[in-house]
Short mmCIF file of C-alpha atoms in Angstrom, two decimals:
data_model
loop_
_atom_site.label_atom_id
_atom_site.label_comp_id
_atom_site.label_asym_id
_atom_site.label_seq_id
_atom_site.Cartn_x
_atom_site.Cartn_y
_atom_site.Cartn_z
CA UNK A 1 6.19 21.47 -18.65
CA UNK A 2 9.16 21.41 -21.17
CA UNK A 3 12.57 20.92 -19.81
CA UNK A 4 13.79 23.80 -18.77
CA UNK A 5 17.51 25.15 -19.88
CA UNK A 6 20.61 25.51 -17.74
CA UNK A 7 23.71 27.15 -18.95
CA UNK A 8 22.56 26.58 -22.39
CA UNK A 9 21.76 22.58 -22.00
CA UNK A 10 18.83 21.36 -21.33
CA UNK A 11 17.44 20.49 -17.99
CA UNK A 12 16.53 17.16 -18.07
CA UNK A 13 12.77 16.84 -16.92
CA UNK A 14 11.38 14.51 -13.63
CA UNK A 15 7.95 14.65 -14.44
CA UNK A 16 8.00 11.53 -16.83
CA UNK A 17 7.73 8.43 -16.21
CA UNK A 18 9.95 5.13 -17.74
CA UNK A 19 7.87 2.23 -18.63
CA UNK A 20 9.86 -0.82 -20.41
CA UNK A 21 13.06 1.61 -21.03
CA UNK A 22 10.96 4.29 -22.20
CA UNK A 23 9.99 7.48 -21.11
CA UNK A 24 6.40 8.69 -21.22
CA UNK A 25 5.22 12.54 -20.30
CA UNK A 26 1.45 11.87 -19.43
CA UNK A 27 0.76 14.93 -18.02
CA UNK A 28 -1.99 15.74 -21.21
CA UNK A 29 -3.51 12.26 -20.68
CA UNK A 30 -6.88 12.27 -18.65
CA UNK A 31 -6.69 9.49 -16.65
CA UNK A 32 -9.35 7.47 -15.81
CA UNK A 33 -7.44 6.94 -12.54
CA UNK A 34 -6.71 11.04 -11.90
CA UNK A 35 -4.04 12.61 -11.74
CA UNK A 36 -3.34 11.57 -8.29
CA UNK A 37 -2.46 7.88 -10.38
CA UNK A 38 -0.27 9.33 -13.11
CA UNK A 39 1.68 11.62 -10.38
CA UNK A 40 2.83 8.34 -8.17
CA UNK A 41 5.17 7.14 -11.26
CA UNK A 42 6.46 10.65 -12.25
CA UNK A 43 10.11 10.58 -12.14
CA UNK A 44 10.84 6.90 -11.79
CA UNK A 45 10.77 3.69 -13.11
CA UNK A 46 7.35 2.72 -13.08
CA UNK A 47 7.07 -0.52 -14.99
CA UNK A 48 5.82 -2.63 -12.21
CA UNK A 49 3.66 0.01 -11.03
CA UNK A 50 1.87 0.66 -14.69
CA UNK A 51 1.44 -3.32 -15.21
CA UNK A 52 -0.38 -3.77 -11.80
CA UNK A 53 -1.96 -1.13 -12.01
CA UNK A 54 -3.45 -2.47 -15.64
CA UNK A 55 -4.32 -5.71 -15.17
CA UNK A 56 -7.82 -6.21 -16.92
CA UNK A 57 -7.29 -3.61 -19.77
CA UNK A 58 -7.02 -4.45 -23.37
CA UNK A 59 -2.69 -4.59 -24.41
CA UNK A 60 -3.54 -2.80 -27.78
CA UNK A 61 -5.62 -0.23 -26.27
CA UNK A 62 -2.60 0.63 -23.37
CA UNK A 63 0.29 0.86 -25.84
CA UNK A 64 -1.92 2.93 -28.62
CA UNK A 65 -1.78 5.39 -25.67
CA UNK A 66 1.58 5.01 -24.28
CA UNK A 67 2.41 5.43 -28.09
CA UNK A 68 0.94 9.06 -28.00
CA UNK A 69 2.72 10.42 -24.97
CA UNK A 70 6.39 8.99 -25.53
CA UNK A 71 8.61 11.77 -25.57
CA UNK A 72 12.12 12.07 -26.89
CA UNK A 73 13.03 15.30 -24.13
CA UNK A 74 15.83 14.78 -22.03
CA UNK A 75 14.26 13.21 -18.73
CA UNK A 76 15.86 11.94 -15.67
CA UNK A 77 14.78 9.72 -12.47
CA UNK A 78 14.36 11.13 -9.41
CA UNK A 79 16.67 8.97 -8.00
CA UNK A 80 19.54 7.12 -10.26
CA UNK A 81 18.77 3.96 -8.14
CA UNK A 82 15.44 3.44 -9.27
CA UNK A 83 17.21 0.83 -11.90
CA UNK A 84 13.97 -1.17 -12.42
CA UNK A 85 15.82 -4.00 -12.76
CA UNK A 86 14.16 -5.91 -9.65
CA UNK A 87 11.95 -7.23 -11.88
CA UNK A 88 12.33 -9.29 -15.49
CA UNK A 89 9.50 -8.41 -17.81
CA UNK A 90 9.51 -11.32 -20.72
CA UNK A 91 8.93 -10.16 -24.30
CA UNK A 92 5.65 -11.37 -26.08
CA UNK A 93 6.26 -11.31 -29.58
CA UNK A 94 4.95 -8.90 -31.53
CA UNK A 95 2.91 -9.68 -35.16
CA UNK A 96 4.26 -8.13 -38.03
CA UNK A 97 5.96 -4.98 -35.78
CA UNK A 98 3.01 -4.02 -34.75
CA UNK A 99 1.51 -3.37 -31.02
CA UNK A 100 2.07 -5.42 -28.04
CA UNK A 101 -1.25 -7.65 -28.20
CA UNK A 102 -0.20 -9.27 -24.64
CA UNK A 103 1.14 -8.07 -20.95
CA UNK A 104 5.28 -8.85 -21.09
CA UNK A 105 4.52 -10.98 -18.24
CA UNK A 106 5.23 -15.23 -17.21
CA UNK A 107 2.63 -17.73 -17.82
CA UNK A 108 1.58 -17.81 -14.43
CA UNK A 109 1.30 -14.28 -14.05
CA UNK A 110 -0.85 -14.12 -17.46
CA UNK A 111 -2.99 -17.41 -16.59
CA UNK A 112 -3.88 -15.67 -12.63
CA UNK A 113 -4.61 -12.63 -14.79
CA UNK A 114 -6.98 -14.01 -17.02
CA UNK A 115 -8.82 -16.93 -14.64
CA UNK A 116 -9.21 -13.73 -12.23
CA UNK A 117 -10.41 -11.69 -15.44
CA UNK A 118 -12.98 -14.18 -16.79
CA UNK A 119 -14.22 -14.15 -13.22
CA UNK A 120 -14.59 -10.29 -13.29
CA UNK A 121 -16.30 -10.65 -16.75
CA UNK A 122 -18.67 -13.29 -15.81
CA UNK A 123 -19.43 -10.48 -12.46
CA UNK A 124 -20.17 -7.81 -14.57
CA UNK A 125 -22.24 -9.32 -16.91
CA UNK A 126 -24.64 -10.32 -13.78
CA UNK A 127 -24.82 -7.26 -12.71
CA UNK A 128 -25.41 -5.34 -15.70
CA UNK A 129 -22.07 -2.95 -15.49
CA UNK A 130 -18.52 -2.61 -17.25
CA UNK A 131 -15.30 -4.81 -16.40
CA UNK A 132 -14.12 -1.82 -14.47
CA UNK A 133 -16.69 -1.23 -12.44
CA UNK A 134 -16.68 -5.06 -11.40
CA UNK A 135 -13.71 -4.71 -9.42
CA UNK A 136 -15.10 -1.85 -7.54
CA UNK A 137 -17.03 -2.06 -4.58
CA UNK A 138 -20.33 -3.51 -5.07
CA UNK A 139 -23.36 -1.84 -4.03
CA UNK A 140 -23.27 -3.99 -0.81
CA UNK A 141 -19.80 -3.35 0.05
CA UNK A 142 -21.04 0.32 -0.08
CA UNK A 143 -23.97 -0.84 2.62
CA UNK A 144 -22.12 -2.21 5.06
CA UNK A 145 -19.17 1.02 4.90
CA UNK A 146 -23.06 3.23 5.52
CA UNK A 147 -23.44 1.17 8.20
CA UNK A 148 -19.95 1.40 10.15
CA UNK A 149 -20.31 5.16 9.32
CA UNK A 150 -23.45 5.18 10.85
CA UNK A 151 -22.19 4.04 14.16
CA UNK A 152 -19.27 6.13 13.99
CA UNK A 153 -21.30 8.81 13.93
CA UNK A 154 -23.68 7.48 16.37
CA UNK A 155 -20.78 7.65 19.19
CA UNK A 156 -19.65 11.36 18.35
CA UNK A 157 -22.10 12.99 21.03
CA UNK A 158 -21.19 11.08 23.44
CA UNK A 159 -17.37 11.68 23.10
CA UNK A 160 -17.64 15.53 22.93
CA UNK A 161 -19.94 15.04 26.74
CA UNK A 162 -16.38 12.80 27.78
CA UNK A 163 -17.95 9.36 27.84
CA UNK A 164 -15.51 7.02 27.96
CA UNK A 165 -16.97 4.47 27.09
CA UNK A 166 -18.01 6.10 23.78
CA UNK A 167 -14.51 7.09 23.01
CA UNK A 168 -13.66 3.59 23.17
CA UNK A 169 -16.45 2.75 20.90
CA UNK A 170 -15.80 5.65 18.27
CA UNK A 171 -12.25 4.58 18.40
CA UNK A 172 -12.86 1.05 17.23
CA UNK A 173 -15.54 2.21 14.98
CA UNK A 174 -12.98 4.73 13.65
CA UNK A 175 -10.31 2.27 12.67
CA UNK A 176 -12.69 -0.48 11.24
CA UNK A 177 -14.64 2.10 9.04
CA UNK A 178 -11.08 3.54 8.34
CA UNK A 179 -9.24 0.55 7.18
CA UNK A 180 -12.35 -0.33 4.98
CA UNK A 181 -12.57 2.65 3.57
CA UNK A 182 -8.83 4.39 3.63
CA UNK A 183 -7.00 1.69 2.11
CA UNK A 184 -9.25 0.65 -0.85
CA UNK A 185 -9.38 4.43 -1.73
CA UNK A 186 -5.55 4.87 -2.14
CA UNK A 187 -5.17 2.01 -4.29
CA UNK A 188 -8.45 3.49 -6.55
CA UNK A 189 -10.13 0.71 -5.41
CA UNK A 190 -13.36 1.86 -3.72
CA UNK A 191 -14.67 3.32 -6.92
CA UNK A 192 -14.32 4.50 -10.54
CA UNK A 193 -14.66 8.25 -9.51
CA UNK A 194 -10.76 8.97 -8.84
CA UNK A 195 -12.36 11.82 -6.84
CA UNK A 196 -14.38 9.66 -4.11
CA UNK A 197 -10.84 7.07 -4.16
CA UNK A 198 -9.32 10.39 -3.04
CA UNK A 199 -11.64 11.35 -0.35
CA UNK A 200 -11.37 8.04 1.31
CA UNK A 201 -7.78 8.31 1.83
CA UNK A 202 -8.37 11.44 3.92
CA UNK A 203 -10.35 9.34 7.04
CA UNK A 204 -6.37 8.91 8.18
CA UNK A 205 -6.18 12.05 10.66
CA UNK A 206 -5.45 8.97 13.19
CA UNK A 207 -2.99 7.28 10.59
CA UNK A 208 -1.07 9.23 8.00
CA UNK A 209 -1.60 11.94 5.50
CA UNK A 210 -2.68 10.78 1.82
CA UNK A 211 1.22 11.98 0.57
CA UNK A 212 3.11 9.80 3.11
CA UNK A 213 0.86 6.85 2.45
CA UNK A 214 0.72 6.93 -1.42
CA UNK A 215 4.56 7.02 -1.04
CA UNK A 216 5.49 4.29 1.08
CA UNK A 217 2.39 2.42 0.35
CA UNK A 218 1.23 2.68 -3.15
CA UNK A 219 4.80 3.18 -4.53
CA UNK A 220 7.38 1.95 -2.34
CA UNK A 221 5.47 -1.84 -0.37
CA UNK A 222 3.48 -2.71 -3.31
CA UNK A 223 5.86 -2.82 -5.83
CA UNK A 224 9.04 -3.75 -4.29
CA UNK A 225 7.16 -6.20 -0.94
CA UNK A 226 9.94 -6.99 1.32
CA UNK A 227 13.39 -6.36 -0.92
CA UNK A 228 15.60 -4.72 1.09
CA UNK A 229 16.71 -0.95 0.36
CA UNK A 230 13.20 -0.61 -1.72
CA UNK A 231 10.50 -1.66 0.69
CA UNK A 232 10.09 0.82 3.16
CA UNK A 233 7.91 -1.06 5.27
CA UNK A 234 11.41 -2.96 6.39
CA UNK A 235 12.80 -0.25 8.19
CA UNK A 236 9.92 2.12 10.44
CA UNK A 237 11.94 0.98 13.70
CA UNK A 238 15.07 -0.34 12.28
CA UNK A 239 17.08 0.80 15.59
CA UNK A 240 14.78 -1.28 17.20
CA UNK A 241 13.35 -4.05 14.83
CA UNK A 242 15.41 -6.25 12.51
CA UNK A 243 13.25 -7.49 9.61
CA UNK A 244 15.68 -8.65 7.17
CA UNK A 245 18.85 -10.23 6.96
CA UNK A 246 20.53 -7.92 4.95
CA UNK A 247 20.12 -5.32 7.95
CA UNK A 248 23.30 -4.84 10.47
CA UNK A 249 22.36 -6.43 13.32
CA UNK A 250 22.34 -4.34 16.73
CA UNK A 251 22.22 -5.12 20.34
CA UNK A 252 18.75 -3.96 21.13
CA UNK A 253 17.64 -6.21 18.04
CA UNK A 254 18.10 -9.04 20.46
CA UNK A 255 14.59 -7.84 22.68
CA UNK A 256 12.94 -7.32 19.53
CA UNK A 257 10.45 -10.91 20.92
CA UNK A 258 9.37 -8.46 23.60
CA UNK A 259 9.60 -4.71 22.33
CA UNK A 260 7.13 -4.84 19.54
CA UNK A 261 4.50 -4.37 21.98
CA UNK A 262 5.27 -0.52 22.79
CA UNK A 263 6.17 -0.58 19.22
CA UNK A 264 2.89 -1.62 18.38
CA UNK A 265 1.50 1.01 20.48
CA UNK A 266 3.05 4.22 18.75
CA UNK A 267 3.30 3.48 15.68
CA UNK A 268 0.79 5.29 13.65
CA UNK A 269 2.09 8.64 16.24
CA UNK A 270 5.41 7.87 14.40
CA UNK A 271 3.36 7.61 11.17
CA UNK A 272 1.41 10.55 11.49
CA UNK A 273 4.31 13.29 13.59
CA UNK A 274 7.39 12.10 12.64
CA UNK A 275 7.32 10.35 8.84
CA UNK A 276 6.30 13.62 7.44
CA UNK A 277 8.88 16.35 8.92
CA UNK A 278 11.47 12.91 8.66
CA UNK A 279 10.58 13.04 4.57
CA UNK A 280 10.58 16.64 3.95
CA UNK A 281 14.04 17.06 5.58
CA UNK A 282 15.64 14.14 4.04
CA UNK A 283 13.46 13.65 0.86
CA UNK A 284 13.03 10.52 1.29
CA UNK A 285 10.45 7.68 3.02
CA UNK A 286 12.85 5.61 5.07
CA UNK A 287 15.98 5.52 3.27
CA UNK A 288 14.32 3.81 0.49
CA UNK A 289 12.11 6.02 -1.59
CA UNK A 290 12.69 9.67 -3.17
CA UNK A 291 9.79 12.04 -2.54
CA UNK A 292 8.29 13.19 -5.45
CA UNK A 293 8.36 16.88 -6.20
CA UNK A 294 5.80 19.43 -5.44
CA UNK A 295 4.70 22.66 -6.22
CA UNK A 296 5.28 25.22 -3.41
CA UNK A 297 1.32 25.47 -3.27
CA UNK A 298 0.78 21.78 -2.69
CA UNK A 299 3.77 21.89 -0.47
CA UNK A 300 1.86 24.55 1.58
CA UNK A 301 -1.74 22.77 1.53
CA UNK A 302 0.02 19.40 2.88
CA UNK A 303 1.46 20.95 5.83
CA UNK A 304 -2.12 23.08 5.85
CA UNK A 305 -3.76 19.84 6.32
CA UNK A 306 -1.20 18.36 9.13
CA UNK A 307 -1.46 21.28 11.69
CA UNK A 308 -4.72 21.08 11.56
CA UNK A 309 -5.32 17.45 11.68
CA UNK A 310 -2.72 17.83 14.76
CA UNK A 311 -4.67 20.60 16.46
CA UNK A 312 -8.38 18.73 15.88
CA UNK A 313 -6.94 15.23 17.46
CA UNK A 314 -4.46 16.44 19.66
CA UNK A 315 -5.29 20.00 21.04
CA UNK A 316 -8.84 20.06 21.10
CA UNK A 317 -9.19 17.71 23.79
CA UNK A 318 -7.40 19.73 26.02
CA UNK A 319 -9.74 22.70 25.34
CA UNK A 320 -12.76 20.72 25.77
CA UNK A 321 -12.25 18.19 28.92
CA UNK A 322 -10.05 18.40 32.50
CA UNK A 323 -6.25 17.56 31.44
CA UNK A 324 -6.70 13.95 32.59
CA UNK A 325 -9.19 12.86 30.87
CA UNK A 326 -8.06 15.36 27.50
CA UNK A 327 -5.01 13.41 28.04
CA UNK A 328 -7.18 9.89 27.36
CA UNK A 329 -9.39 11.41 24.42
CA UNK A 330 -6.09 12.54 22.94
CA UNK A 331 -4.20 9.59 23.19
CA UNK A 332 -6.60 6.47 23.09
CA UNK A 333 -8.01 6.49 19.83
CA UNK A 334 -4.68 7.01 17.97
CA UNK A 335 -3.51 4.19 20.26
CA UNK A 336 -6.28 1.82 19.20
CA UNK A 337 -5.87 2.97 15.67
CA UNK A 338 -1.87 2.10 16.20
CA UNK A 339 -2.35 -1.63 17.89
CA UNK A 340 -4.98 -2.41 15.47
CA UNK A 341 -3.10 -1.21 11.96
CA UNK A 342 0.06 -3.21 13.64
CA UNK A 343 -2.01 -5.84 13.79
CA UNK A 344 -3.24 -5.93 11.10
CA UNK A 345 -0.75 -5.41 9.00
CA UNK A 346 2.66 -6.66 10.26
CA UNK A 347 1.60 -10.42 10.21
CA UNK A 348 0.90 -10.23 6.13
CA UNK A 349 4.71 -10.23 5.52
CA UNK A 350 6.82 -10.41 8.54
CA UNK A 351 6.40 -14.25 8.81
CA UNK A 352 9.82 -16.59 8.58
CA UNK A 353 8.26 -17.91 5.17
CA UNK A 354 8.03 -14.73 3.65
CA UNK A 355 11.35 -12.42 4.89
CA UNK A 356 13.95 -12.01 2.39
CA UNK A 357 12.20 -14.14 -0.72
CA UNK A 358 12.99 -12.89 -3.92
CA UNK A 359 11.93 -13.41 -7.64
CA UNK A 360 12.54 -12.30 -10.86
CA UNK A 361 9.02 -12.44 -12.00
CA UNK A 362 7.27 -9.82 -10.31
CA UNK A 363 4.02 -11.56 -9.89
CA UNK A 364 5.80 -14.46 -8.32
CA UNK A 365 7.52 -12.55 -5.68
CA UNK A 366 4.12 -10.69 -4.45
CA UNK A 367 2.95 -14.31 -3.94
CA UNK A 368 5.70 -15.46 -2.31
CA UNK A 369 6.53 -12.44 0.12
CA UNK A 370 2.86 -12.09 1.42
CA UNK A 371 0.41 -14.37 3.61
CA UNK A 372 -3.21 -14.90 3.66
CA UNK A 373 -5.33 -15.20 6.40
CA UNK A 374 -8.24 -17.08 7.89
CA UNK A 375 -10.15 -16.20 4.30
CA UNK A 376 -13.07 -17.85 5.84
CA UNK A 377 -13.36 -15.57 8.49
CA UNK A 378 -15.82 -12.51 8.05
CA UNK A 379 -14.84 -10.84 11.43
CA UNK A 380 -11.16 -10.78 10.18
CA UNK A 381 -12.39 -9.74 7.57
CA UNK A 382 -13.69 -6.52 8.78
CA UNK A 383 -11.11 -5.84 11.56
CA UNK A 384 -8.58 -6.11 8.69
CA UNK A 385 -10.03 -4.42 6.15
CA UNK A 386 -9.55 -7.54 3.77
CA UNK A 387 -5.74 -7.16 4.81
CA UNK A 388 -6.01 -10.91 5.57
CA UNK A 389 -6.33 -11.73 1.55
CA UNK A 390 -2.71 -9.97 1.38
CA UNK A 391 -1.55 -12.31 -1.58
CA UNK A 392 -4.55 -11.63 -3.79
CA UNK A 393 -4.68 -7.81 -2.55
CA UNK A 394 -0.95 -7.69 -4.01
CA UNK A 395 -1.61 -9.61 -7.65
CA UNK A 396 -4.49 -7.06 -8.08
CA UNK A 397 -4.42 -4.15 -5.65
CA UNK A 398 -7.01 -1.94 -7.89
CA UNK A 399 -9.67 -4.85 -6.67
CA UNK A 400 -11.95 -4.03 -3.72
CA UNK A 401 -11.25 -5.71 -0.89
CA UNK A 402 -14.68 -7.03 -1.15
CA UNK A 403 -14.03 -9.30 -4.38
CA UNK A 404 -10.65 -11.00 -2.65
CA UNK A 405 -12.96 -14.04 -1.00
CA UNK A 406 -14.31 -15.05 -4.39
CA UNK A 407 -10.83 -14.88 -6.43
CA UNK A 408 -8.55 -16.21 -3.62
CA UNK A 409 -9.47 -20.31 -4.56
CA UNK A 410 -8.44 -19.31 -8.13
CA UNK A 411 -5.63 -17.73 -7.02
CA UNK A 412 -4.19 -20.37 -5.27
CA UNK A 413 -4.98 -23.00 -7.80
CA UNK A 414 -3.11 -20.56 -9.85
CA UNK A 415 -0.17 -20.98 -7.54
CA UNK A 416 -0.66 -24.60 -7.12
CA UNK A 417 -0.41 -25.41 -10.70
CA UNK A 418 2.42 -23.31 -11.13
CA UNK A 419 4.28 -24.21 -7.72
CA UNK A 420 4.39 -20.93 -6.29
CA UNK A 421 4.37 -21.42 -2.44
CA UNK A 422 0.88 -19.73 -1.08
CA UNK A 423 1.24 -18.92 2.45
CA UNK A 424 -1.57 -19.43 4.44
CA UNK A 425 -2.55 -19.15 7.96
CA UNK A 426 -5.82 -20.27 8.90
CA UNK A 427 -6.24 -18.06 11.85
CA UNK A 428 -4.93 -14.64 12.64
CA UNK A 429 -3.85 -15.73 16.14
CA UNK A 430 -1.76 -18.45 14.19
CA UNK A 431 -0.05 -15.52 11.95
CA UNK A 432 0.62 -13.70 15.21
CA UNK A 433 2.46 -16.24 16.21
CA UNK A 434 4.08 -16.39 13.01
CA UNK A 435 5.12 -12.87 13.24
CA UNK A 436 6.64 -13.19 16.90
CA UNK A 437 8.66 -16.41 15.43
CA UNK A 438 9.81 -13.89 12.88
CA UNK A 439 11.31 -11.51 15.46
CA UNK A 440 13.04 -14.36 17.20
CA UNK A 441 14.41 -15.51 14.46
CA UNK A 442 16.26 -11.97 12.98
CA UNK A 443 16.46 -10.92 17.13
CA UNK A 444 19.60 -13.86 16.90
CA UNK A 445 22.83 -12.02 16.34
CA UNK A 446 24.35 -13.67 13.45
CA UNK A 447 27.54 -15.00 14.33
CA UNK A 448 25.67 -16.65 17.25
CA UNK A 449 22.88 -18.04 14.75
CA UNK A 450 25.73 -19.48 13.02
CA UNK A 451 27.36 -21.19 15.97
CA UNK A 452 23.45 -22.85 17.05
CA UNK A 453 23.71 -24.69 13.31
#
């Protein structure tokens, strides 16, 4: 779409994206990824985004495309704030003018890269397939998802007769399957096919729509983890929570120790009722990230998809079962779903080692702003997702889950050699604890933290 014309100027255009200081229009390119990939960096600065996103593929081969689809048409950011300048991207010199033959990226960034890539190499030459499909899941990552889908299904005749004890059962089974399976898919990580990635995210109906995830998932956490005013992640229940020190303390911030609990309990509702109408009306995901624009089709088919996910979980019940017990099959799987995501998720970078780190080198600062996990543990595994291997999953997000066991001991000699602090809990009771030591910590008000040193 050329930019259009407005009083005889013309309209500078959102649907590009600036990568290094320059703007690309990739709208002809065929993505391996989809289009669902290329959309996420329309209209903002999506450096970090394109080098994480790229982290195995030949330098050459990257800019001989970029090179095709730079455009010289006026284009603008979606929002003026989206500086890019978070993040310093070294130059690599360049022989004799000619392309970029290496990421712009620190030695230790580079040296992960490649130990991580050799490893990849080395996998898919065992296994007979390409680089790509190396970091994908492996055939028996795909066997044991059959398997939890299996007993998912399994549990579904029971709920619809009101057995309780099945709901509780599908309800687990729905949030382990889902976590396995949701999350790898919206990072294109459960497969090459950008069309099965994009299936998986839909297993949220208990969690959030595809659109509100890719935003404050995909765009806003990964790249910017924990910087204030860019992760979103850092303000869900910021009347209630404090998570960084940048945030105005308030007076119910003080009970934060105690109120994560109910917090914990409705916080996918939040995710899934009030997160979308909240980013339509204000455009934004939590203060910290412009919505991207849609057609009013796609506008149409999102909201489509909500009232009925709302009816199916919510409503049916009601039609189905007495309004006591509709009242449990509508509200305890979305609570399980809640407790578990919260979880599973809050510990990986709401720990006092990891709140309000920062670093220039963007590689560095996933590292130090995210927490493993009890990497020897395959039942944390599971429950999680492979949310426990947060520091690897945030180097190379595009990797299955199921690789992160094998690359995390070169990761962290990575870090070692380079003295990058690698955060590591060896049990996920420990980073629970971690977590509630975080909310202690930012519960203080601040001139009274000042007085205690």
């Amino acid at each position: 779409m050329a930019a259009g014309k407005l009083g005889g100027e013309a309209l500078a255009s959102t649907k590009a994206m600036r990568i290094h200081g320059k703007w690309y229009d990739m709208r002809g390119f065929d993505h391996p990824g989809g289009p669902i990939m290329l959309s996420l960096g329309q209209g903002r600065d999506a450096t970090a985004l394109f080098e994480v996103h790229h982290p195995f593929t030949s330098r050459p081969k990257l800019e001989a495309i970029l090179a095709k689809y730079e455009t010289k048409e006026p284009c603008r950011l979606l929002d003026e704030r989206d500086t890019g300048e978070e993040f310093e991207w070294p130059e690599v010199e360049q022989k004799d003018g000619g392309a970029r033959t290496e990421a712009p990226i620190s030695d230790f960034a580079f040296e992960v890269r490649q130990k991580v890539r050799a490893y990849f190499q080395a996998e898919a030459k065992r296994r007979g397939v390409s680089l790509l499909a190396a970091t994908k899941a492996t055939p028996a990552r795909w066997l044991e998802l059959g398997i939890l889908f299996a007993i998912f299904v399994a549990t579904l005749p029971g709920c619809f007769r009101g057995d309780l004890l099945a709901l509780v059962a599908m309800s687990i089974t729905y949030w382990v399957l889902g976590v396995n399976l949701l999350h790898d898919g919206s990072h294109f990580g459960l497969a090459q096919d950008w069309r099965i990635n994009a299936l998986g995210t839909y297993w949220g109906w208990y969690f959030s729509s595809p659109l509100e995830w890719y935003h404050q998932h995909v765009i806003g956490h990964h790249v910017y983890a924990n910087i204030p005013n860019k992760d979103p992640d850092l303000y869900h229940n910021a009347s209630m929570e404090r998570h960084t020190k940048t945030l105005r303390w308030r007076p119910m911030h003080a009970h934060q120790a105690f109120t994560w609990a109910p917090i914990w309990i409705i916080g996918t509702y939040a995710m899934s009722f009030i997160k979308p109408v909240q980013m339509f009306l204000t455009g934004e995901y939590n203060r910290s990230l412009k919505m991207m624009e849609l057609s009013p089709s796609r506008v149409t088919i999102h909201w489509a998809g909500r009232v009925i996910t709302w009816l199916l979980c919510y409503a049916l019940p009601f039609v189905i079962f007495p309004t006591w017990k509709a009242f449990l099959f509508a509200t305890l799987p979305v609570t399980i779903t809640s407790v578990s995501f919260m979880l599973s998720s809050q510990v990986n970078h709401l720990t006092p080692a990891n709140v309000d780190q920062y670093d220039s080198d963007f590689y560095k600062h996933q590292v130090m702003t995210s927490h493993t996990i009890a990497h020897n543990s395959y039942a944390t595994f599971l429950f999680t997702g492979g949310l426990n291997y947060q520091i690897e999953h945030h180097l190379f997000p595009t990797v299955n889950h199921c690789h992160h066991r094998h690359i995390q001991p070169i990761v962290k000699a990575v870090c070692d050699k380079y003295s990058v602090p690698y955060n590591y809990t060896p049990t996920l009771y420990g980073a629970f604890r971690k977590y509630l030591d975080h909310l202690v910590e930012l519960g203080v008000k601040p001139q009274a933290a000042q007085k205690a040193e």
